[in-house]
Amino acid sequence: MFPPENNATLYCYANGTWSSRSFYDYCLNAITNPPGSHVSASVSTTQTIFYVGNSLSLAAVALALWIFMSFK
């Protein structure tokens, strides 16, 4: 679950007005990866799946076009 202390804050002043900008400073700790995380390995795997999938799709389209043109 997401820790509640890592959220954006909009301040309400004593006179009843709100600040014009939100504070995102507390969110930065939630964005950074902890040491020893496996994000880079996950990104590499995701990129490999992306390129293999797109290559197979392109090959299938090329094959379909070749078959289509051969019946012309």
N, CA, C and O atoms as a CHARMM CRD file, in Angstrom:
* protein
*
  288
    1    1 MET  N      0.84400  -1.17700   0.00000 PROA 1      0.00000
    2    1 MET  CA     0.00000   0.00000   0.00000 PROA 1      0.00000
    3    1 MET  C      0.88900   1.23900   0.00000 PROA 1      0.00000
    4    1 MET  O      2.00100   1.21600   0.52800 PROA 1      0.00000
    5    2 PHE  N      0.40400   2.28700  -0.57900 PROA 2      0.00000
    6    2 PHE  CA     1.16200   3.53300  -0.68100 PROA 2      0.00000
    7    2 PHE  C      1.18400   4.23900   0.67200 PROA 2      0.00000
    8    2 PHE  O      0.12800   4.42400   1.27700 PROA 2      0.00000
    9    3 PRO  N      2.36100   4.63700   1.16400 PROA 3      0.00000
   10    3 PRO  CA     2.42900   5.31800   2.46200 PROA 3      0.00000
   11    3 PRO  C      1.71700   6.67400   2.41600 PROA 3      0.00000
   12    3 PRO  O      1.96400   7.45800   1.50000 PROA 3      0.00000
   13    4 PRO  N      0.84400   6.96600   3.38000 PROA 4      0.00000
   14    4 PRO  CA     0.07800   8.21900   3.34600 PROA 4      0.00000
   15    4 PRO  C      0.92900   9.46900   3.54500 PROA 4      0.00000
   16    4 PRO  O      0.50200  10.56500   3.18300 PROA 4      0.00000
   17    5 GLU  N      2.12400   9.32600   4.11300 PROA 5      0.00000
   18    5 GLU  CA     2.94500  10.52300   4.31200 PROA 5      0.00000
   19    5 GLU  C      3.59300  10.99300   3.01800 PROA 5      0.00000
   20    5 GLU  O      4.12800  12.10100   2.97600 PROA 5      0.00000
   21    6 ASN  N      3.56200  10.19600   1.97500 PROA 6      0.00000
   22    6 ASN  CA     4.14300  10.57100   0.68600 PROA 6      0.00000
   23    6 ASN  C      3.05500  11.05500  -0.25300 PROA 6      0.00000
   24    6 ASN  O      2.67300  10.34600  -1.18500 PROA 6      0.00000
   25    7 ASN  N      2.56300  12.23600  -0.02000 PROA 7      0.00000
   26    7 ASN  CA     1.51400  12.77300  -0.88400 PROA 7      0.00000
   27    7 ASN  C      1.75400  14.25000  -1.14600 PROA 7      0.00000
   28    7 ASN  O      2.57200  14.88700  -0.48300 PROA 7      0.00000
   29    8 ALA  N      1.04200  14.77900  -2.10600 PROA 8      0.00000
   30    8 ALA  CA     1.12400  16.20600  -2.41600 PROA 8      0.00000
   31    8 ALA  C      0.29200  16.97400  -1.40200 PROA 8      0.00000
   32    8 ALA  O     -0.73000  16.47900  -0.92600 PROA 8      0.00000
   33    9 THR  N      0.72700  18.17700  -1.07400 PROA 9      0.00000
   34    9 THR  CA     0.04800  18.96600  -0.05200 PROA 9      0.00000
   35    9 THR  C     -0.32800  20.32600  -0.60600 PROA 9      0.00000
   36    9 THR  O      0.46700  20.97000  -1.29100 PROA 9      0.00000
   37   10 LEU  N     -1.52700  20.75500  -0.31100 PROA 10     0.00000
   38   10 LEU  CA    -1.99500  22.09200  -0.64600 PROA 10     0.00000
   39   10 LEU  C     -2.34500  22.75900   0.67600 PROA 10     0.00000
   40   10 LEU  O     -3.23500  22.29500   1.38900 PROA 10     0.00000
   41   11 TYR  N     -1.65500  23.83900   1.00600 PROA 11     0.00000
   42   11 TYR  CA    -1.81300  24.46100   2.31200 PROA 11     0.00000
   43   11 TYR  C     -3.00000  25.41100   2.35800 PROA 11     0.00000
   44   11 TYR  O     -3.26000  26.15100   1.40900 PROA 11     0.00000
   45   12 CYS  N     -3.71500  25.37800   3.47700 PROA 12     0.00000
   46   12 CYS  CA    -4.78900  26.32600   3.75700 PROA 12     0.00000
   47   12 CYS  C     -4.27800  27.26900   4.84600 PROA 12     0.00000
   48   12 CYS  O     -3.92200  26.83300   5.94100 PROA 12     0.00000
   49   13 TYR  N     -4.24600  28.55300   4.53600 PROA 13     0.00000
   50   13 TYR  CA    -3.72100  29.52700   5.48100 PROA 13     0.00000
   51   13 TYR  C     -4.76700  29.91100   6.51800 PROA 13     0.00000
   52   13 TYR  O     -5.94800  29.60200   6.36100 PROA 13     0.00000
   53   14 ALA  N     -4.33200  30.58200   7.57100 PROA 14     0.00000
   54   14 ALA  CA    -5.22100  30.95900   8.67000 PROA 14     0.00000
   55   14 ALA  C     -6.33200  31.90200   8.21700 PROA 14     0.00000
   56   14 ALA  O     -7.39700  31.93000   8.83400 PROA 14     0.00000
   57   15 ASN  N     -6.10800  32.67200   7.15900 PROA 15     0.00000
   58   15 ASN  CA    -7.13800  33.60400   6.68700 PROA 15     0.00000
   59   15 ASN  C     -8.15800  32.91900   5.76500 PROA 15     0.00000
   60   15 ASN  O     -9.04600  33.58200   5.22900 PROA 15     0.00000
   61   16 GLY  N     -8.03500  31.60100   5.57800 PROA 16     0.00000
   62   16 GLY  CA    -9.00800  30.85800   4.78600 PROA 16     0.00000
   63   16 GLY  C     -8.67600  30.73700   3.31700 PROA 16     0.00000
   64   16 GLY  O     -9.47700  30.19900   2.55300 PROA 16     0.00000
   65   17 THR  N     -7.52900  31.21600   2.90200 PROA 17     0.00000
   66   17 THR  CA    -7.14500  31.09200   1.49300 PROA 17     0.00000
   67   17 THR  C     -6.21500  29.89100   1.32300 PROA 17     0.00000
   68   17 THR  O     -5.53800  29.46100   2.25600 PROA 17     0.00000
   69   18 TRP  N     -6.21000  29.38100   0.12600 PROA 18     0.00000
   70   18 TRP  CA    -5.36200  28.23900  -0.18600 PROA 18     0.00000
   71   18 TRP  C     -4.10500  28.71000  -0.90000 PROA 18     0.00000
   72   18 TRP  O     -4.11800  29.73200  -1.58700 PROA 18     0.00000
   73   19 SER  N     -3.03600  27.97200  -0.74000 PROA 19     0.00000
   74   19 SER  CA    -1.81100  28.30500  -1.46600 PROA 19     0.00000
   75   19 SER  C     -2.04400  28.07700  -2.95800 PROA 19     0.00000
   76   19 SER  O     -2.85000  27.23500  -3.35300 PROA 19     0.00000
   77   20 SER  N     -1.33500  28.82900  -3.76100 PROA 20     0.00000
   78   20 SER  CA    -1.56100  28.74800  -5.20300 PROA 20     0.00000
   79   20 SER  C     -0.87800  27.53500  -5.82900 PROA 20     0.00000
   80   20 SER  O     -1.25600  27.11700  -6.92300 PROA 20     0.00000
   81   21 ARG  N      0.10700  26.97000  -5.16400 PROA 21     0.00000
   82   21 ARG  CA     0.82900  25.82200  -5.70800 PROA 21     0.00000
   83   21 ARG  C      0.84600  24.68200  -4.69400 PROA 21     0.00000
   84   21 ARG  O      0.86400  24.90300  -3.48300 PROA 21     0.00000
   85   22 SER  N      0.84100  23.48100  -5.20900 PROA 22     0.00000
   86   22 SER  CA     0.93900  22.29800  -4.35000 PROA 22     0.00000
   87   22 SER  C      2.39500  22.00500  -4.05300 PROA 22     0.00000
   88   22 SER  O      3.27900  22.31400  -4.85300 PROA 22     0.00000
   89   23 PHE  N      2.63700  21.41200  -2.90300 PROA 23     0.00000
   90   23 PHE  CA     3.96900  20.97400  -2.50100 PROA 23     0.00000
   91   23 PHE  C      4.14400  19.51700  -2.88700 PROA 23     0.00000
   92   23 PHE  O      3.41000  18.65600  -2.40200 PROA 23     0.00000
   93   24 TYR  N      5.09800  19.23100  -3.74300 PROA 24     0.00000
   94   24 TYR  CA     5.35700  17.85500  -4.15200 PROA 24     0.00000
   95   24 TYR  C      6.66500  17.33400  -3.56600 PROA 24     0.00000
   96   24 TYR  O      7.14000  16.27100  -3.96700 PROA 24     0.00000
   97   25 ASP  N      7.24500  18.05800  -2.63500 PROA 25     0.00000
   98   25 ASP  CA     8.52500  17.65400  -2.06400 PROA 25     0.00000
   99   25 ASP  C      8.44800  16.30200  -1.37100 PROA 25     0.00000
  100   25 ASP  O      9.39700  15.52100  -1.44300 PROA 25     0.00000
  101   26 TYR  N      7.34900  16.01300  -0.71000 PROA 26     0.00000
  102   26 TYR  CA     7.21800  14.75100   0.00600 PROA 26     0.00000
  103   26 TYR  C      7.05400  13.57500  -0.95300 PROA 26     0.00000
  104   26 TYR  O      7.31300  12.43100  -0.58100 PROA 26     0.00000
  105   27 CYS  N      6.63000  13.84800  -2.17200 PROA 27     0.00000
  106   27 CYS  CA     6.45500  12.77600  -3.16200 PROA 27     0.00000
  107   27 CYS  C      7.78800  12.27600  -3.69500 PROA 27     0.00000
  108   27 CYS  O      7.87400  11.13900  -4.16000 PROA 27     0.00000
  109   28 LEU  N      8.81900  13.09100  -3.63800 PROA 28     0.00000
  110   28 LEU  CA    10.09400  12.72000  -4.23600 PROA 28     0.00000
  111   28 LEU  C     10.67900  11.47100  -3.60700 PROA 28     0.00000
  112   28 LEU  O     11.30300  10.66800  -4.30100 PROA 28     0.00000
  113   29 ASN  N     10.49100  11.28800  -2.30400 PROA 29     0.00000
  114   29 ASN  CA    11.00400  10.08800  -1.65800 PROA 29     0.00000
  115   29 ASN  C     10.29100   8.84200  -2.16600 PROA 29     0.00000
  116   29 ASN  O     10.89000   7.76800  -2.22400 PROA 29     0.00000
  117   30 ALA  N      9.03900   8.97100  -2.52900 PROA 30     0.00000
  118   30 ALA  CA     8.28700   7.82400  -3.03500 PROA 30     0.00000
  119   30 ALA  C      8.69500   7.48100  -4.46000 PROA 30     0.00000
  120   30 ALA  O      8.55300   6.33400  -4.88300 PROA 30     0.00000
  121   31 ILE  N      9.20000   8.46000  -5.20700 PROA 31     0.00000
  122   31 ILE  CA     9.55800   8.23900  -6.60500 PROA 31     0.00000
  123   31 ILE  C     10.91100   7.54300  -6.73900 PROA 31     0.00000
  124   31 ILE  O     11.08800   6.70100  -7.61900 PROA 31     0.00000
  125   32 THR  N     11.85500   7.88100  -5.88500 PROA 32     0.00000
  126   32 THR  CA    13.19500   7.30900  -6.00400 PROA 32     0.00000
  127   32 THR  C     13.16400   5.82900  -5.67300 PROA 32     0.00000
  128   32 THR  O     12.37000   5.38000  -4.84700 PROA 32     0.00000
  129   33 ASN  N     14.02200   5.08900  -6.31500 PROA 33     0.00000
  130   33 ASN  CA    14.08400   3.65100  -6.10400 PROA 33     0.00000
  131   33 ASN  C     14.99900   3.34000  -4.93400 PROA 33     0.00000
  132   33 ASN  O     16.05100   3.96200  -4.79000 PROA 33     0.00000
  133   34 PRO  N     14.62100   2.39800  -4.10700 PROA 34     0.00000
  134   34 PRO  CA    15.49600   2.02100  -3.00200 PROA 34     0.00000
  135   34 PRO  C     16.73600   1.30900  -3.53000 PROA 34     0.00000
  136   34 PRO  O     16.70700   0.72600  -4.61400 PROA 34     0.00000
  137   35 PRO  N     17.82200   1.35500  -2.76700 PROA 35     0.00000
  138   35 PRO  CA    19.03800   0.67800  -3.21900 PROA 35     0.00000
  139   35 PRO  C     18.79200  -0.82100  -3.37900 PROA 35     0.00000
  140   35 PRO  O     18.08200  -1.43500  -2.58300 PROA 35     0.00000
  141   36 GLY  N     19.38000  -1.38700  -4.39900 PROA 36     0.00000
  142   36 GLY  CA    19.22700  -2.81900  -4.63700 PROA 36     0.00000
  143   36 GLY  C     17.93800  -3.19000  -5.34000 PROA 36     0.00000
  144   36 GLY  O     17.59600  -4.36900  -5.42500 PROA 36     0.00000
  145   37 SER  N     17.21200  -2.19100  -5.84900 PROA 37     0.00000
  146   37 SER  CA    15.96400  -2.51500  -6.54100 PROA 37     0.00000
  147   37 SER  C     16.28100  -3.13100  -7.89600 PROA 37     0.00000
  148   37 SER  O     17.36300  -2.92400  -8.44700 PROA 37     0.00000
  149   38 HSD  N     15.33800  -3.88100  -8.42100 PROA 38     0.00000
  150   38 HSD  CA    15.53700  -4.59600  -9.67500 PROA 38     0.00000
  151   38 HSD  C     14.84500  -3.88900 -10.82900 PROA 38     0.00000
  152   38 HSD  O     14.34500  -4.53500 -11.74900 PROA 38     0.00000
  153   39 VAL  N     14.81700  -2.56700 -10.78100 PROA 39     0.00000
  154   39 VAL  CA    14.11400  -1.81100 -11.81000 PROA 39     0.00000
  155   39 VAL  C     14.82800  -1.92200 -13.14800 PROA 39     0.00000
  156   39 VAL  O     14.17000  -2.09000 -14.17500 PROA 39     0.00000
  157   40 SER  N     16.14500  -1.83400 -13.16700 PROA 40     0.00000
  158   40 SER  CA    16.86500  -1.86500 -14.44000 PROA 40     0.00000
  159   40 SER  C     16.69900  -3.21400 -15.13800 PROA 40     0.00000
  160   40 SER  O     16.59000  -3.25800 -16.36300 PROA 40     0.00000
  161   41 ALA  N     16.67900  -4.30400 -14.38900 PROA 41     0.00000
  162   41 ALA  CA    16.45600  -5.62200 -14.99200 PROA 41     0.00000
  163   41 ALA  C     15.04300  -5.71800 -15.54000 PROA 41     0.00000
  164   41 ALA  O     14.81800  -6.31100 -16.59500 PROA 41     0.00000
  165   42 SER  N     14.10200  -5.13800 -14.82800 PROA 42     0.00000
  166   42 SER  CA    12.70600  -5.15600 -15.27300 PROA 42     0.00000
  167   42 SER  C     12.54000  -4.33900 -16.54600 PROA 42     0.00000
  168   42 SER  O     11.81200  -4.74300 -17.45200 PROA 42     0.00000
  169   43 VAL  N     13.20600  -3.19900 -16.62200 PROA 43     0.00000
  170   43 VAL  CA    13.12900  -2.35100 -17.81400 PROA 43     0.00000
  171   43 VAL  C     13.74800  -3.07100 -19.00200 PROA 43     0.00000
  172   43 VAL  O     13.20900  -3.01400 -20.10700 PROA 43     0.00000
  173   44 SER  N     14.86000  -3.74000 -18.79300 PROA 44     0.00000
  174   44 SER  CA    15.50800  -4.47700 -19.86900 PROA 44     0.00000
  175   44 SER  C     14.60000  -5.58800 -20.39200 PROA 44     0.00000
  176   44 SER  O     14.49600  -5.78600 -21.60200 PROA 44     0.00000
  177   45 THR  N     13.95100  -6.30300 -19.49500 PROA 45     0.00000
  178   45 THR  CA    13.02400  -7.36100 -19.90000 PROA 45     0.00000
  179   45 THR  C     11.84600  -6.78300 -20.65900 PROA 45     0.00000
  180   45 THR  O     11.41500  -7.34800 -21.66500 PROA 45     0.00000
  181   46 THR  N     11.32400  -5.66800 -20.19000 PROA 46     0.00000
  182   46 THR  CA    10.19300  -5.02500 -20.84900 PROA 46     0.00000
  183   46 THR  C     10.57100  -4.55900 -22.25000 PROA 46     0.00000
  184   46 THR  O      9.79100  -4.72300 -23.18800 PROA 46     0.00000
  185   47 GLN  N     11.74900  -3.98500 -22.39900 PROA 47     0.00000
  186   47 GLN  CA    12.20100  -3.54400 -23.71800 PROA 47     0.00000
  187   47 GLN  C     12.38000  -4.72500 -24.66400 PROA 47     0.00000
  188   47 GLN  O     12.04200  -4.63000 -25.84400 PROA 47     0.00000
  189   48 THR  N     12.90300  -5.82400 -24.16100 PROA 48     0.00000
  190   48 THR  CA    13.08000  -7.01000 -24.99600 PROA 48     0.00000
  191   48 THR  C     11.73700  -7.52900 -25.48500 PROA 48     0.00000
  192   48 THR  O     11.58500  -7.84400 -26.66500 PROA 48     0.00000
  193   49 ILE  N     10.76200  -7.61900 -24.58800 PROA 49     0.00000
  194   49 ILE  CA     9.42200  -8.07000 -24.96800 PROA 49     0.00000
  195   49 ILE  C      8.81900  -7.11900 -25.99200 PROA 49     0.00000
  196   49 ILE  O      8.17900  -7.55900 -26.94700 PROA 49     0.00000
  197   50 PHE  N      9.01800  -5.81900 -25.80100 PROA 50     0.00000
  198   50 PHE  CA     8.49700  -4.81100 -26.72600 PROA 50     0.00000
  199   50 PHE  C      9.06000  -5.01200 -28.13000 PROA 50     0.00000
  200   50 PHE  O      8.30700  -5.05400 -29.10200 PROA 50     0.00000
  201   51 TYR  N     10.38400  -5.13800 -28.23600 PROA 51     0.00000
  202   51 TYR  CA    11.01300  -5.26100 -29.54700 PROA 51     0.00000
  203   51 TYR  C     10.69400  -6.59900 -30.21800 PROA 51     0.00000
  204   51 TYR  O     10.47800  -6.64400 -31.42900 PROA 51     0.00000
  205   52 VAL  N     10.66100  -7.67300 -29.45400 PROA 52     0.00000
  206   52 VAL  CA    10.32100  -8.97300 -30.03000 PROA 52     0.00000
  207   52 VAL  C      8.87700  -8.96500 -30.51400 PROA 52     0.00000
  208   52 VAL  O      8.58700  -9.45700 -31.60500 PROA 52     0.00000
  209   53 GLY  N      7.97400  -8.41300 -29.71700 PROA 53     0.00000
  210   53 GLY  CA     6.56600  -8.34600 -30.11000 PROA 53     0.00000
  211   53 GLY  C      6.35200  -7.50700 -31.34800 PROA 53     0.00000
  212   53 GLY  O      5.60500  -7.90100 -32.24400 PROA 53     0.00000
  213   54 ASN  N      6.99200  -6.36300 -31.41200 PROA 54     0.00000
  214   54 ASN  CA     6.85800  -5.50900 -32.59700 PROA 54     0.00000
  215   54 ASN  C      7.49200  -6.14900 -33.82800 PROA 54     0.00000
  216   54 ASN  O      6.97100  -6.00100 -34.93400 PROA 54     0.00000
  217   55 SER  N      8.59000  -6.84700 -33.65700 PROA 55     0.00000
  218   55 SER  CA     9.22500  -7.52400 -34.79100 PROA 55     0.00000
  219   55 SER  C      8.33300  -8.64000 -35.32600 PROA 55     0.00000
  220   55 SER  O      8.18700  -8.79000 -36.53900 PROA 55     0.00000
  221   56 LEU  N      7.73800  -9.41900 -34.42800 PROA 56     0.00000
  222   56 LEU  CA     6.82100 -10.47600 -34.86700 PROA 56     0.00000
  223   56 LEU  C      5.60400  -9.89300 -35.57200 PROA 56     0.00000
  224   56 LEU  O      5.13300 -10.44300 -36.56800 PROA 56     0.00000
  225   57 SER  N      5.10200  -8.79300 -35.06000 PROA 57     0.00000
  226   57 SER  CA     3.95200  -8.14100 -35.68200 PROA 57     0.00000
  227   57 SER  C      4.30200  -7.64100 -37.08100 PROA 57     0.00000
  228   57 SER  O      3.52100  -7.81800 -38.01700 PROA 57     0.00000
  229   58 LEU  N      5.45100  -7.02800 -37.22500 PROA 58     0.00000
  230   58 LEU  CA     5.88800  -6.54000 -38.53200 PROA 58     0.00000
  231   58 LEU  C      6.08600  -7.69400 -39.51300 PROA 58     0.00000
  232   58 LEU  O      5.72100  -7.58900 -40.68400 PROA 58     0.00000
  233   59 ALA  N      6.66000  -8.78700 -39.03400 PROA 59     0.00000
  234   59 ALA  CA     6.84800  -9.95700 -39.89300 PROA 59     0.00000
  235   59 ALA  C      5.50300 -10.53700 -40.32100 PROA 59     0.00000
  236   59 ALA  O      5.34600 -10.94500 -41.47200 PROA 59     0.00000
  237   60 ALA  N      4.53800 -10.57700 -39.41800 PROA 60     0.00000
  238   60 ALA  CA     3.21000 -11.09700 -39.75600 PROA 60     0.00000
  239   60 ALA  C      2.52000 -10.21100 -40.78500 PROA 60     0.00000
  240   60 ALA  O      1.85900 -10.72000 -41.68900 PROA 60     0.00000
  241   61 VAL  N      2.66200  -8.90600 -40.66200 PROA 61     0.00000
  242   61 VAL  CA     2.06500  -7.98400 -41.63900 PROA 61     0.00000
  243   61 VAL  C      2.74000  -8.14900 -42.99700 PROA 61     0.00000
  244   61 VAL  O      2.06800  -8.15800 -44.02900 PROA 61     0.00000
  245   62 ALA  N      4.05300  -8.27800 -43.00000 PROA 62     0.00000
  246   62 ALA  CA     4.76800  -8.46900 -44.26600 PROA 62     0.00000
  247   62 ALA  C      4.34300  -9.77800 -44.93100 PROA 62     0.00000
  248   62 ALA  O      4.14100  -9.81500 -46.14500 PROA 62     0.00000
  249   63 LEU  N      4.20700 -10.84600 -44.15500 PROA 63     0.00000
  250   63 LEU  CA     3.75600 -12.12200 -44.69400 PROA 63     0.00000
  251   63 LEU  C      2.33500 -12.01700 -45.23700 PROA 63     0.00000
  252   63 LEU  O      2.03700 -12.54100 -46.31000 PROA 63     0.00000
  253   64 ALA  N      1.46800 -11.34800 -44.50700 PROA 64     0.00000
  254   64 ALA  CA     0.08400 -11.17900 -44.95900 PROA 64     0.00000
  255   64 ALA  C      0.02600 -10.37800 -46.25700 PROA 64     0.00000
  256   64 ALA  O     -0.75000 -10.71400 -47.15200 PROA 64     0.00000
  257   65 LEU  N      0.82900  -9.33300 -46.37300 PROA 65     0.00000
  258   65 LEU  CA     0.86500  -8.54900 -47.61300 PROA 65     0.00000
  259   65 LEU  C      1.40400  -9.37700 -48.77200 PROA 65     0.00000
  260   65 LEU  O      0.89700  -9.28000 -49.88900 PROA 65     0.00000
  261   66 TRP  N      2.42100 -10.18600 -48.52000 PROA 66     0.00000
  262   66 TRP  CA     2.97900 -11.03900 -49.56700 PROA 66     0.00000
  263   66 TRP  C      1.93400 -12.03900 -50.05300 PROA 66     0.00000
  264   66 TRP  O      1.77800 -12.24700 -51.25600 PROA 66     0.00000
  265   67 ILE  N      1.21600 -12.65800 -49.10800 PROA 67     0.00000
  266   67 ILE  CA     0.15400 -13.60100 -49.48100 PROA 67     0.00000
  267   67 ILE  C     -0.94100 -12.87800 -50.25600 PROA 67     0.00000
  268   67 ILE  O     -1.42600 -13.38800 -51.26600 PROA 67     0.00000
  269   68 PHE  N     -1.32700 -11.70900 -49.79800 PROA 68     0.00000
  270   68 PHE  CA    -2.37100 -10.93600 -50.46800 PROA 68     0.00000
  271   68 PHE  C     -1.96100 -10.58000 -51.89200 PROA 68     0.00000
  272   68 PHE  O     -2.76800 -10.69400 -52.81500 PROA 68     0.00000
  273   69 MET  N     -0.72200 -10.15200 -52.07900 PROA 69     0.00000
  274   69 MET  CA    -0.24900  -9.75700 -53.40400 PROA 69     0.00000
  275   69 MET  C     -0.07700 -10.96700 -54.33100 PROA 69     0.00000
  276   69 MET  O     -0.19800 -10.83500 -55.54900 PROA 69     0.00000
  277   70 SER  N      0.20100 -12.13500 -53.76300 PROA 70     0.00000
  278   70 SER  CA     0.40100 -13.31300 -54.61000 PROA 70     0.00000
  279   70 SER  C     -0.90800 -13.81200 -55.21900 PROA 70     0.00000
  280   70 SER  O     -0.87900 -14.49600 -56.24200 PROA 70     0.00000
  281   71 PHE  N     -2.04900 -13.49100 -54.62300 PROA 71     0.00000
  282   71 PHE  CA    -3.34200 -13.89700 -55.16900 PROA 71     0.00000
  283   71 PHE  C     -3.89300 -12.89500 -56.16800 PROA 71     0.00000
  284   71 PHE  O     -4.96600 -13.11700 -56.72800 PROA 71     0.00000
  285   72 LYS  N     -3.20900 -11.83600 -56.39600 PROA 72     0.00000
  286   72 LYS  CA    -3.69700 -10.78500 -57.28600 PROA 72     0.00000
  287   72 LYS  C     -3.69200 -11.17300 -58.71000 PROA 72     0.00000
  288   72 LYS  O     -4.07900 -10.38000 -59.56800 PROA 72     0.00000
